[in-house]
GROMACS .gro file of C-alpha atoms in nm:
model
   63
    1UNK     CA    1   7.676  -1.134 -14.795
    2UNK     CA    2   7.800  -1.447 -14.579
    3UNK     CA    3   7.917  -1.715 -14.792
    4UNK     CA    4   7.932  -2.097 -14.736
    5UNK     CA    5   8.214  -2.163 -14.423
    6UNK     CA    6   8.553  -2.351 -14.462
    7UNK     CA    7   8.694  -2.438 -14.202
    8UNK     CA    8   8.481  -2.257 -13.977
    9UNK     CA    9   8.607  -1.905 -14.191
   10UNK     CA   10   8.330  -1.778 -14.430
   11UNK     CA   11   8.470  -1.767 -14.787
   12UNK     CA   12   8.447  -1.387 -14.762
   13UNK     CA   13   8.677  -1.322 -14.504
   14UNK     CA   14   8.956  -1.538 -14.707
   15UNK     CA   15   8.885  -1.342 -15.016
   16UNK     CA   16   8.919  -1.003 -14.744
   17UNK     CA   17   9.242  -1.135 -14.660
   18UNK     CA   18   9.380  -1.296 -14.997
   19UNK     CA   19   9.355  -0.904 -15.151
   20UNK     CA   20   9.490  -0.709 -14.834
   21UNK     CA   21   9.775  -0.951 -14.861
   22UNK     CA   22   9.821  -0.918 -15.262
   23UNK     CA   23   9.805  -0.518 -15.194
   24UNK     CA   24  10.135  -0.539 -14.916
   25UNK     CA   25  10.243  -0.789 -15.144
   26UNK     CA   26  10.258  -0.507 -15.478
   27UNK     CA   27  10.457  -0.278 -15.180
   28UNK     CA   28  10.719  -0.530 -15.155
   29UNK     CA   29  10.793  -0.550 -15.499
   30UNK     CA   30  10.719  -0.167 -15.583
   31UNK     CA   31  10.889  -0.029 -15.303
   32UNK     CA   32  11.324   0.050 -15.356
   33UNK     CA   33  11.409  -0.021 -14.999
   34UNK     CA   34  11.188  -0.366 -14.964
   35UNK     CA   35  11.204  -0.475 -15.336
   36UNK     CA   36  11.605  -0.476 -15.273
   37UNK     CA   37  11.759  -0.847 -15.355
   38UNK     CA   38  11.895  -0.818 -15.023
   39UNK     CA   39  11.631  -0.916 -14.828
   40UNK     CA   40  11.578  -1.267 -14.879
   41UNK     CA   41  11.238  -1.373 -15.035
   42UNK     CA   42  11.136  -1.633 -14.753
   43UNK     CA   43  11.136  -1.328 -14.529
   44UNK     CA   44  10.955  -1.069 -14.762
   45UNK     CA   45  10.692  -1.322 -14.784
   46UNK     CA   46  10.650  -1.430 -14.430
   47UNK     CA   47  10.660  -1.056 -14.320
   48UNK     CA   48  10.375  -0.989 -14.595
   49UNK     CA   49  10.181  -1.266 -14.467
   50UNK     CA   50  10.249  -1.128 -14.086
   51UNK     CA   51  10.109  -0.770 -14.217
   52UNK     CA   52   9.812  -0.902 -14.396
   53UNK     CA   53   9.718  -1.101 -14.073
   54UNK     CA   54   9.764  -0.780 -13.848
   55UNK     CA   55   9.595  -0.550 -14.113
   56UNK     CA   56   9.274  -0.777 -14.194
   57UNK     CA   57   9.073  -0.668 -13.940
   58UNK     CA   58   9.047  -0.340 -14.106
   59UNK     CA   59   8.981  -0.427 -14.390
   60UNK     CA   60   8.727  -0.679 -14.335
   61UNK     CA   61   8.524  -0.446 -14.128
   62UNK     CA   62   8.126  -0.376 -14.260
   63UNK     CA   63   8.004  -0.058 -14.314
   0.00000   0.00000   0.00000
């Protein structure tokens, strides 16, 4: 189902990546090693948002 385009990205491949980057996001905060206060937050996020970049392809793969 292809959805309406923003930005020349179809509304289904942001929703694709919102949730693969809300699942790393859970392992960040779940995890003992990476939940740890001392990592600093800036880079927990910007290495979520790194991973969820790398790791949408497969997830936004059609079966």
């Amino acid at each position: 189902m292809q959805t309406e385009a923003v930005f020349g990205i179809s509304l289904d491949n942001i929703v694709v990546f919102i949730l693969t980057t809300f699942r790393i996001g859970g392992m960040f905060v779940a995890a003992p090693i990476l939940s740890h206060s001392a990592i600093p937050a800036m880079a927990k996020i910007l290495l979520t948002l790194v991973l969820g970049y790398f790791l949408f392809p497969l997830a936004s793969t059609q079966q």
